PDB file of N, CA, C and O in Angstrom:
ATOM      1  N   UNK A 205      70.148  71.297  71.492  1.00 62.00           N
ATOM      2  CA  UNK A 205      71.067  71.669  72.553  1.00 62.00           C
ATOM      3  C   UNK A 205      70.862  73.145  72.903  1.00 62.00           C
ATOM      4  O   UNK A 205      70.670  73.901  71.950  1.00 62.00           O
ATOM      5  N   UNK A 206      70.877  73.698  74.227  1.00 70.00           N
ATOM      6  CA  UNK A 206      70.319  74.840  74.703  1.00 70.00           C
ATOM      7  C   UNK A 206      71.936  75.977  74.482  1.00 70.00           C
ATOM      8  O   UNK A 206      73.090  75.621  74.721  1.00 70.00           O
ATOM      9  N   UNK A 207      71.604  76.972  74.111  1.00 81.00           N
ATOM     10  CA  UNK A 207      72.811  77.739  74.028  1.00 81.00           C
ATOM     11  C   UNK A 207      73.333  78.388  75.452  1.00 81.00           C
ATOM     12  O   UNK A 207      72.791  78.960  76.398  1.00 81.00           O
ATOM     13  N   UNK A 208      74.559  78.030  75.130  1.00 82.00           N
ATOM     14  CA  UNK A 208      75.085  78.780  76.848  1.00 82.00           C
ATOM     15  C   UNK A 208      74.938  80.441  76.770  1.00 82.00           C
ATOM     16  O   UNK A 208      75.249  81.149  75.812  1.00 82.00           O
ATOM     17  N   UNK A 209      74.503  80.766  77.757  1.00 81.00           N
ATOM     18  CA  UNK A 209      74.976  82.277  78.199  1.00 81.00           C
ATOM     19  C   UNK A 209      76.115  83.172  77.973  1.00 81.00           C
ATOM     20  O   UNK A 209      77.059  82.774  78.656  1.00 81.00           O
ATOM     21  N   UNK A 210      76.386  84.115  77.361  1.00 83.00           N
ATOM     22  CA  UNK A 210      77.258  84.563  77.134  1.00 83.00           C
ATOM     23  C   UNK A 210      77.939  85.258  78.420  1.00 83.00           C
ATOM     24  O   UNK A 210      77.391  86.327  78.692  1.00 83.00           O
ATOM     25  N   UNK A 211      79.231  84.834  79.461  1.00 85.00           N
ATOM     26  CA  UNK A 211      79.768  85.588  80.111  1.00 85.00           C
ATOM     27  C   UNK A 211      80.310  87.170  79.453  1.00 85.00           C
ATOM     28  O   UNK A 211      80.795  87.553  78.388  1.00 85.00           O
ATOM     29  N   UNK A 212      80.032  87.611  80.371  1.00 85.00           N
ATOM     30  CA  UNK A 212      80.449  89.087  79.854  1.00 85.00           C
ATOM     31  C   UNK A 212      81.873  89.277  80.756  1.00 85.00           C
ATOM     32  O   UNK A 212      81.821  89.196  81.983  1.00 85.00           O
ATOM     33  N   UNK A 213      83.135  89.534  80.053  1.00 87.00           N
ATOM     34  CA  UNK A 213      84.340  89.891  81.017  1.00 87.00           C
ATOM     35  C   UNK A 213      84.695  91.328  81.053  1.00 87.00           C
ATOM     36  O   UNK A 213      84.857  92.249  80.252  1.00 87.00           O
ATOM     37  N   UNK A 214      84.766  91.041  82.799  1.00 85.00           N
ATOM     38  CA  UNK A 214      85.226  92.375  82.974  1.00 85.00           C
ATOM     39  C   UNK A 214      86.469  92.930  82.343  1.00 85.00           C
ATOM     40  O   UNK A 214      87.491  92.295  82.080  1.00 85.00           O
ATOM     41  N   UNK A 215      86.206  94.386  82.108  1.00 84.00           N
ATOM     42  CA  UNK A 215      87.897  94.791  81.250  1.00 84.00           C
ATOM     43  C   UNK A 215      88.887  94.811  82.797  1.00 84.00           C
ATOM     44  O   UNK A 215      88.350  94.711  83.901  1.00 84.00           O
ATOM     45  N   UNK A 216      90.275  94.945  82.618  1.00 83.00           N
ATOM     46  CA  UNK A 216      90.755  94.983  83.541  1.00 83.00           C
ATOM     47  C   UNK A 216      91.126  96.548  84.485  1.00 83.00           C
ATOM     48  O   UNK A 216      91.041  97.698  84.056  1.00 83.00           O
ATOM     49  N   UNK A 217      91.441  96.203  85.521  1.00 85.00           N
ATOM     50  CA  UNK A 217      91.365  97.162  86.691  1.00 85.00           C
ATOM     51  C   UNK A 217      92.350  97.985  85.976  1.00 85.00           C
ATOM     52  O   UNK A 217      93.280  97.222  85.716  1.00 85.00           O
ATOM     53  N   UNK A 218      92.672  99.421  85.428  1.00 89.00           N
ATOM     54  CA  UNK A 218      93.610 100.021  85.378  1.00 89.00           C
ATOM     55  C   UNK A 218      94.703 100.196  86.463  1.00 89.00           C
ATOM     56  O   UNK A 218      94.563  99.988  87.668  1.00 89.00           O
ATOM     57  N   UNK A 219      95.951 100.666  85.737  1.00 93.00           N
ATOM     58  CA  UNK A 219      96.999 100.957  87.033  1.00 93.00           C
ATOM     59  C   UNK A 219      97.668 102.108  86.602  1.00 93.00           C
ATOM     60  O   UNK A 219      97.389 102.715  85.568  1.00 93.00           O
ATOM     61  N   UNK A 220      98.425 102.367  87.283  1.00 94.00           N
ATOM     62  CA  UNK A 220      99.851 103.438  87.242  1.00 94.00           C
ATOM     63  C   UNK A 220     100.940 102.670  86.124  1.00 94.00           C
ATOM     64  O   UNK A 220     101.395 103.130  85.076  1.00 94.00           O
ATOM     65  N   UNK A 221     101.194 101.195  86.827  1.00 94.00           N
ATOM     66  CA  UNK A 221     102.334 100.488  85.960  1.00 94.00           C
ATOM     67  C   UNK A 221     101.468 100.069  85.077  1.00 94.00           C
ATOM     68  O   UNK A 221     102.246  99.530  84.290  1.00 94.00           O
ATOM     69  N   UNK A 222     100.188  99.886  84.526  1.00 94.00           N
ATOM     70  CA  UNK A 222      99.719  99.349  83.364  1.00 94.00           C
ATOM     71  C   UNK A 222      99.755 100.332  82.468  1.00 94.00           C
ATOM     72  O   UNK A 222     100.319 100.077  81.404  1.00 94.00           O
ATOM     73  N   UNK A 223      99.258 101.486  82.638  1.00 94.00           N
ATOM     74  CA  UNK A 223      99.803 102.805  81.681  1.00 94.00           C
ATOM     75  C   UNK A 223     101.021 103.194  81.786  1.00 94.00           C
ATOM     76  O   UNK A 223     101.295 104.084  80.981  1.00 94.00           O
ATOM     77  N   UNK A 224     102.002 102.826  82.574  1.00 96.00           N
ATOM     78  CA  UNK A 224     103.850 103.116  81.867  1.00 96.00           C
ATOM     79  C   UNK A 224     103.944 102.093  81.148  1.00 96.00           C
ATOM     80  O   UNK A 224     104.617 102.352  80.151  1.00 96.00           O
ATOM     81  N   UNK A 225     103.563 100.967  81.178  1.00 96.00           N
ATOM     82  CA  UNK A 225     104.220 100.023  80.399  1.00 96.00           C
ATOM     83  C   UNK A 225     102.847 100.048  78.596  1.00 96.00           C
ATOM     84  O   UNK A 225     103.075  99.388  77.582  1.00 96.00           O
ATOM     85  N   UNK A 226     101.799 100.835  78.761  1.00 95.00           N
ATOM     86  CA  UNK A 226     100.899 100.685  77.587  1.00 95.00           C
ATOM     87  C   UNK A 226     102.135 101.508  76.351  1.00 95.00           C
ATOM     88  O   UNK A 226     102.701 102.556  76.659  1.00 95.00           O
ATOM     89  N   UNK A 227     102.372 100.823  75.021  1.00 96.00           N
ATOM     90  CA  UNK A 227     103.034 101.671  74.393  1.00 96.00           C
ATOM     91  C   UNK A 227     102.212 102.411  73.684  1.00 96.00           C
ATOM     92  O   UNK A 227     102.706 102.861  72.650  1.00 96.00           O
ATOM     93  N   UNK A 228     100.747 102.776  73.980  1.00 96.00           N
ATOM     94  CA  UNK A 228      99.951 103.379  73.213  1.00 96.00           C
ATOM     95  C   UNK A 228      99.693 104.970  73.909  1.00 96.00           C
ATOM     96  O   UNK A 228      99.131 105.965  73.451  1.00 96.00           O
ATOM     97  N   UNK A 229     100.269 104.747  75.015  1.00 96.00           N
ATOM     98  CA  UNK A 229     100.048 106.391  76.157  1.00 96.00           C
ATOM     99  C   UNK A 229     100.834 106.716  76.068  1.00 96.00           C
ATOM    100  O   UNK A 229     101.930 106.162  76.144  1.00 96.00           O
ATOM    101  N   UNK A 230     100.323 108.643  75.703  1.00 97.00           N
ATOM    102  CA  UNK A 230     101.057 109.529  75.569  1.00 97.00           C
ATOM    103  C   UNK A 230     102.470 109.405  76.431  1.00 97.00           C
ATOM    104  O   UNK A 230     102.651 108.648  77.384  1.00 97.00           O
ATOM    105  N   UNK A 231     103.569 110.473  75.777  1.00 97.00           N
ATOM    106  CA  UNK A 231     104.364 110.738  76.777  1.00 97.00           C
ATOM    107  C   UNK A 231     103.730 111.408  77.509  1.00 97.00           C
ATOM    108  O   UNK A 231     103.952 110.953  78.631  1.00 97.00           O
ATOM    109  N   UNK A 232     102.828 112.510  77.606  1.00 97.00           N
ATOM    110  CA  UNK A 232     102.418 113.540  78.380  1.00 97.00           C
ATOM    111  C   UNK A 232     101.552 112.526  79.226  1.00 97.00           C
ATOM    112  O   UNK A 232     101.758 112.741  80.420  1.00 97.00           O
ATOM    113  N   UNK A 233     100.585 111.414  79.011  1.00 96.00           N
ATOM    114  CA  UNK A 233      99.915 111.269  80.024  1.00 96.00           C
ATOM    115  C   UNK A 233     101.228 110.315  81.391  1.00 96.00           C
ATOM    116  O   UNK A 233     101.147 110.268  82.619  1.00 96.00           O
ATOM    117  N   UNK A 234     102.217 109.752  80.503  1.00 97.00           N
ATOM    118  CA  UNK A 234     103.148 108.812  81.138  1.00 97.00           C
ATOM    119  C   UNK A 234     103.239 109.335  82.288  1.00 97.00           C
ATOM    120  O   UNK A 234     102.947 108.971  83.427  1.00 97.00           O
ATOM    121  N   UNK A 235     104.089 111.059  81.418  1.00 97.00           N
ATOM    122  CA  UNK A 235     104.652 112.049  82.762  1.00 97.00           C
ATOM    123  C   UNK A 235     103.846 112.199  83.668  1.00 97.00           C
ATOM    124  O   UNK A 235     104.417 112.051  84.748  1.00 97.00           O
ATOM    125  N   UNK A 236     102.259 112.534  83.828  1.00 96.00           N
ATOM    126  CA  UNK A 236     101.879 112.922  84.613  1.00 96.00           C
ATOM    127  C   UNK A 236     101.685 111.532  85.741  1.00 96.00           C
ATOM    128  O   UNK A 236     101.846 111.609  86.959  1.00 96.00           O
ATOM    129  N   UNK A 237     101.206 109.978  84.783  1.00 95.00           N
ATOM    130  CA  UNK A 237     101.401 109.400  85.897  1.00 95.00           C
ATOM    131  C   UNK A 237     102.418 109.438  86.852  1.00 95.00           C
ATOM    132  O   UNK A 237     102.201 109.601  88.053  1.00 95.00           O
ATOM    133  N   UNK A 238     103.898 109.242  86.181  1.00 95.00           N
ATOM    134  CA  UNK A 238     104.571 109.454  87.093  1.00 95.00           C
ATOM    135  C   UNK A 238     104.676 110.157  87.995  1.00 95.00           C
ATOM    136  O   UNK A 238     104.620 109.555  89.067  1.00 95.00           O
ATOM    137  N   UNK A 239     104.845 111.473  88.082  1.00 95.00           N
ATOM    138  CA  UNK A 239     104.756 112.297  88.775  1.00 95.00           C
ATOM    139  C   UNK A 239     103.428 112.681  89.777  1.00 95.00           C
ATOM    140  O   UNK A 239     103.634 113.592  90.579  1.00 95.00           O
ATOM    141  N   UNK A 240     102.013 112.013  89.782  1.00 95.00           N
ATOM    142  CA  UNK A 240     101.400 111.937  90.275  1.00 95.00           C
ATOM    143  C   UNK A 240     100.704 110.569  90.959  1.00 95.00           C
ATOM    144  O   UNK A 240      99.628 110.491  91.552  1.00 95.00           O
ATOM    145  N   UNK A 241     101.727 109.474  90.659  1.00 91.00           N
ATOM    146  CA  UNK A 241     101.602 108.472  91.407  1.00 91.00           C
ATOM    147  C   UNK A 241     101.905 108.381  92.432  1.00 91.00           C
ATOM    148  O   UNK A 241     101.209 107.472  92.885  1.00 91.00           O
ATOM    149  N   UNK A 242     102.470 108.706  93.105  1.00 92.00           N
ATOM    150  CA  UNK A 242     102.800 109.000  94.547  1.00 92.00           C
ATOM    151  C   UNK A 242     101.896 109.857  95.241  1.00 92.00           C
ATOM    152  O   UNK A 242     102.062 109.801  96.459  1.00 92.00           O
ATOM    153  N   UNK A 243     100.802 110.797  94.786  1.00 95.00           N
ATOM    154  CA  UNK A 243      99.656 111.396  95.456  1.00 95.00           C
ATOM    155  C   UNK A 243      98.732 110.233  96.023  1.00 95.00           C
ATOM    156  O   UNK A 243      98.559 109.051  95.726  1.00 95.00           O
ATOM    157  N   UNK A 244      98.197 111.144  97.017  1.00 96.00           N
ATOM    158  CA  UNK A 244      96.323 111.193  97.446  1.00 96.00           C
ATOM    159  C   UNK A 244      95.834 110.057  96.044  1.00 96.00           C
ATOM    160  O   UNK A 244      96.003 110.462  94.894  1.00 96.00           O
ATOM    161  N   UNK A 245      95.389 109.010  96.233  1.00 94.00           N
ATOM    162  CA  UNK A 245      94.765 108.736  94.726  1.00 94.00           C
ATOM    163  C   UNK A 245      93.362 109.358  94.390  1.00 94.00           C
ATOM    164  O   UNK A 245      92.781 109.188  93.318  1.00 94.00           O
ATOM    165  N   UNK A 246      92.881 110.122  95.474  1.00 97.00           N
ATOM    166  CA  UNK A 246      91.329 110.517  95.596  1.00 97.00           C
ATOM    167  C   UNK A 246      91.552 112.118  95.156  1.00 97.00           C
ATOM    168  O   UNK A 246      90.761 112.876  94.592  1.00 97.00           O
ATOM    169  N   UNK A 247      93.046 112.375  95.664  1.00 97.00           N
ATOM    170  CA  UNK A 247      93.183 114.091  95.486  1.00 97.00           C
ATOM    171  C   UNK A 247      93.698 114.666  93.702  1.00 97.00           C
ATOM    172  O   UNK A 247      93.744 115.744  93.109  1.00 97.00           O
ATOM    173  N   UNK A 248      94.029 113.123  93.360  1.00 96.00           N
ATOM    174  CA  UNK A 248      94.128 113.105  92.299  1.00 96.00           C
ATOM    175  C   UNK A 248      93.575 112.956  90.820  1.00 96.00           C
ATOM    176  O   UNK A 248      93.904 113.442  89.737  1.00 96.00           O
ATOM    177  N   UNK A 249      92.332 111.839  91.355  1.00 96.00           N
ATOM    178  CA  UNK A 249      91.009 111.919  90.590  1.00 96.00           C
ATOM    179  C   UNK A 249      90.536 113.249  90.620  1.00 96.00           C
ATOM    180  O   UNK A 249      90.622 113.751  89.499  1.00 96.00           O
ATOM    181  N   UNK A 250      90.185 113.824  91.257  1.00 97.00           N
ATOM    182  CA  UNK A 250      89.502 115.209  91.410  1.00 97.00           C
ATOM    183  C   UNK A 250      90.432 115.684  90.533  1.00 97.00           C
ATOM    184  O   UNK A 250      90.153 115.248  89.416  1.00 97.00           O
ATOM    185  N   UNK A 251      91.362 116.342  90.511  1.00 97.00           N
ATOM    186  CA  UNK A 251      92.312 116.953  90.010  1.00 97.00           C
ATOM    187  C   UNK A 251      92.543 116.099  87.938  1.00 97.00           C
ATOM    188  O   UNK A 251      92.687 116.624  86.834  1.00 97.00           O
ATOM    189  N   UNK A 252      92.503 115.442  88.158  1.00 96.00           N
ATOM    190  CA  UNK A 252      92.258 114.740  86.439  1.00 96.00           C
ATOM    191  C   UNK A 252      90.694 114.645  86.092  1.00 96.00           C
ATOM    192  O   UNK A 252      90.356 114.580  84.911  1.00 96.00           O
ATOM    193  N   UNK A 253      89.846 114.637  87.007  1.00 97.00           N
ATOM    194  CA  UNK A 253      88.060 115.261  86.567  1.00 97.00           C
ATOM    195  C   UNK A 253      88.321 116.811  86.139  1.00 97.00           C
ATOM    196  O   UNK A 253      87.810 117.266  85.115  1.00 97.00           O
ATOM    197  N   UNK A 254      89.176 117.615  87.020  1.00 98.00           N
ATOM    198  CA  UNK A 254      88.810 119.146  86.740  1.00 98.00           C
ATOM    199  C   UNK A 254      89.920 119.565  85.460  1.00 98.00           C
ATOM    200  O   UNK A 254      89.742 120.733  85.116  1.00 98.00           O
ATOM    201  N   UNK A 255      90.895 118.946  84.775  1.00 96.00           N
ATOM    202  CA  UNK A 255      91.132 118.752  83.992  1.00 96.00           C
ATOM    203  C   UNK A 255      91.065 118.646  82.428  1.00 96.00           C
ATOM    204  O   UNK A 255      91.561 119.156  81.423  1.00 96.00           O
ATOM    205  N   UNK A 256      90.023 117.537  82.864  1.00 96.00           N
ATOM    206  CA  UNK A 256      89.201 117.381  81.898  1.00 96.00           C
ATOM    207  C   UNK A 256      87.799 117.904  81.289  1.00 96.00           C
ATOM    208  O   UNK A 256      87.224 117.833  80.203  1.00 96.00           O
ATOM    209  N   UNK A 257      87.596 118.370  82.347  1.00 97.00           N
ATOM    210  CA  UNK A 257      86.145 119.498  82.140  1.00 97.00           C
ATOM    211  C   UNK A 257      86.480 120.746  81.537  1.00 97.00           C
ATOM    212  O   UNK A 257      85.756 121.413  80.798  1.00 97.00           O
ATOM    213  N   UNK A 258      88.006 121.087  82.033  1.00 97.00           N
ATOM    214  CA  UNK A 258      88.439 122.444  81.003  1.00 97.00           C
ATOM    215  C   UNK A 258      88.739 121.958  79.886  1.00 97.00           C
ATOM    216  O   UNK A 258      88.060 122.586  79.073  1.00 97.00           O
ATOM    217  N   UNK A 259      89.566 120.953  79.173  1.00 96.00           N
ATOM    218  CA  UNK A 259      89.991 120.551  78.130  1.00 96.00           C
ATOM    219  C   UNK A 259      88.370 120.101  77.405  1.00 96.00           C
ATOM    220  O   UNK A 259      87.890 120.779  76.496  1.00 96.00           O
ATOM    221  N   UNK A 260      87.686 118.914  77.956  1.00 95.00           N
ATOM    222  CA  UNK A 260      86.608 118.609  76.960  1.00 95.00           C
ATOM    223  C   UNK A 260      85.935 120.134  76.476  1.00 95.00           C
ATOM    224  O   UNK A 260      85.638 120.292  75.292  1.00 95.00           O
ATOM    225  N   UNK A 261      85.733 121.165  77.419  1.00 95.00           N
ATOM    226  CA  UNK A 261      85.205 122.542  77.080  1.00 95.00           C
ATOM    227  C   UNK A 261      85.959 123.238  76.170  1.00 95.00           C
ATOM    228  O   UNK A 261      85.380 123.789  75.234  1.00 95.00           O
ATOM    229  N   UNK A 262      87.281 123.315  76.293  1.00 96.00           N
ATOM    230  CA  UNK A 262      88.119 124.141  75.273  1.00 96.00           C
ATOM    231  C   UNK A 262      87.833 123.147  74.036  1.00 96.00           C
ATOM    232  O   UNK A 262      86.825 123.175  73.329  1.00 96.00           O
ATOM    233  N   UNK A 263      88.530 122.583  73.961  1.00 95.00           N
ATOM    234  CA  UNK A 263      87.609 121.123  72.829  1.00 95.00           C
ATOM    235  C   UNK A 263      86.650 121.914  71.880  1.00 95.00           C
ATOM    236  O   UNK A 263      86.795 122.446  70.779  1.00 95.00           O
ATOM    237  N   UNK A 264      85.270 121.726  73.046  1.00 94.00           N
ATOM    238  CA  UNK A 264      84.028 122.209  72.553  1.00 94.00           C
ATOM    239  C   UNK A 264      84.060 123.644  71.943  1.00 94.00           C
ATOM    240  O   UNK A 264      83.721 123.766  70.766  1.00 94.00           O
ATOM    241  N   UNK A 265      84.325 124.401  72.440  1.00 94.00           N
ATOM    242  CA  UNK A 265      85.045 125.949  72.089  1.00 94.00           C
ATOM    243  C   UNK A 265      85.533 125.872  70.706  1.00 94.00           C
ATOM    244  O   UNK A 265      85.171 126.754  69.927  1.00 94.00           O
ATOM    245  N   UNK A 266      86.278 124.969  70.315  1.00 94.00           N
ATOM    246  CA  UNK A 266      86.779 125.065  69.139  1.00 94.00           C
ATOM    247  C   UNK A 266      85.973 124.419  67.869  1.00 94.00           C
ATOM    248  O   UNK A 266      85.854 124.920  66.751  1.00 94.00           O
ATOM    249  N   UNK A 267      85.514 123.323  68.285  1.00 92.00           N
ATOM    250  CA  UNK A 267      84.720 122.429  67.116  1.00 92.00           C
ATOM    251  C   UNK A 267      83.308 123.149  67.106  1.00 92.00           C
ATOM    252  O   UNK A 267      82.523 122.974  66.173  1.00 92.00           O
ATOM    253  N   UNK A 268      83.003 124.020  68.255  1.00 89.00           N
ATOM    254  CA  UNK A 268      81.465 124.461  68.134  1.00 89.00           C
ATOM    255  C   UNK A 268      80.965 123.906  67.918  1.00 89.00           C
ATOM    256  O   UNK A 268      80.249 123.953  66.917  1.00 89.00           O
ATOM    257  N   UNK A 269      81.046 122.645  69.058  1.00 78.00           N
ATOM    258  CA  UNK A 269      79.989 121.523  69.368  1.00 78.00           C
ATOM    259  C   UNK A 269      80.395 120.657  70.530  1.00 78.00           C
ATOM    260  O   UNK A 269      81.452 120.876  71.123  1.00 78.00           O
ATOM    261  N   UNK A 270      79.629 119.733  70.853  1.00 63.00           N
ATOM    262  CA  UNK A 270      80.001 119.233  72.091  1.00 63.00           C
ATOM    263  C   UNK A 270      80.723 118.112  71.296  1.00 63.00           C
ATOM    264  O   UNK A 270      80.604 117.668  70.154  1.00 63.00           O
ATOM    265  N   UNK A 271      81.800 117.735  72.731  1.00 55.00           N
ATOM    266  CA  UNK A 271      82.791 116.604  72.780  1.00 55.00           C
ATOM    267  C   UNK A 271      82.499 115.420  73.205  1.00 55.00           C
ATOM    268  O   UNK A 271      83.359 114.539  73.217  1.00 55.00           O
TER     269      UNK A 271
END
């Protein structure tokens, strides 16, 4: 008998209400959804990319090594 193919599933689409309701996210990231769910969703990516480029760097800064 020939073995089937393994489907690969997609993970699911993130949301705003899927991270308020995750009990595994921060309060801090909660707050910011909230408070930034109602933005630009494009003005807001940018703004959580540039974010994170200072934090992964401060990060790096400290462990004296990359993140």
């Amino acid at each position: 008998m020939a073995e089937r193919p393994i489907r690969a599933v997609a993970p699911p689409v993130p949301t705003v209400a899927g991270l308020l309701a995750d009990p595994s996210a921060s309060f801090a990231v909660k707050a910011v959804a909230r408070q930034w769910g109602a933005r630009d969703c494009v003005d807001a990516a940018i703004d959580a990319r540039v974010l994170c480029e200072v934090f992964e760097a401060a990060a790096d800064r400290m462990t004296g090594g990359a993140s």
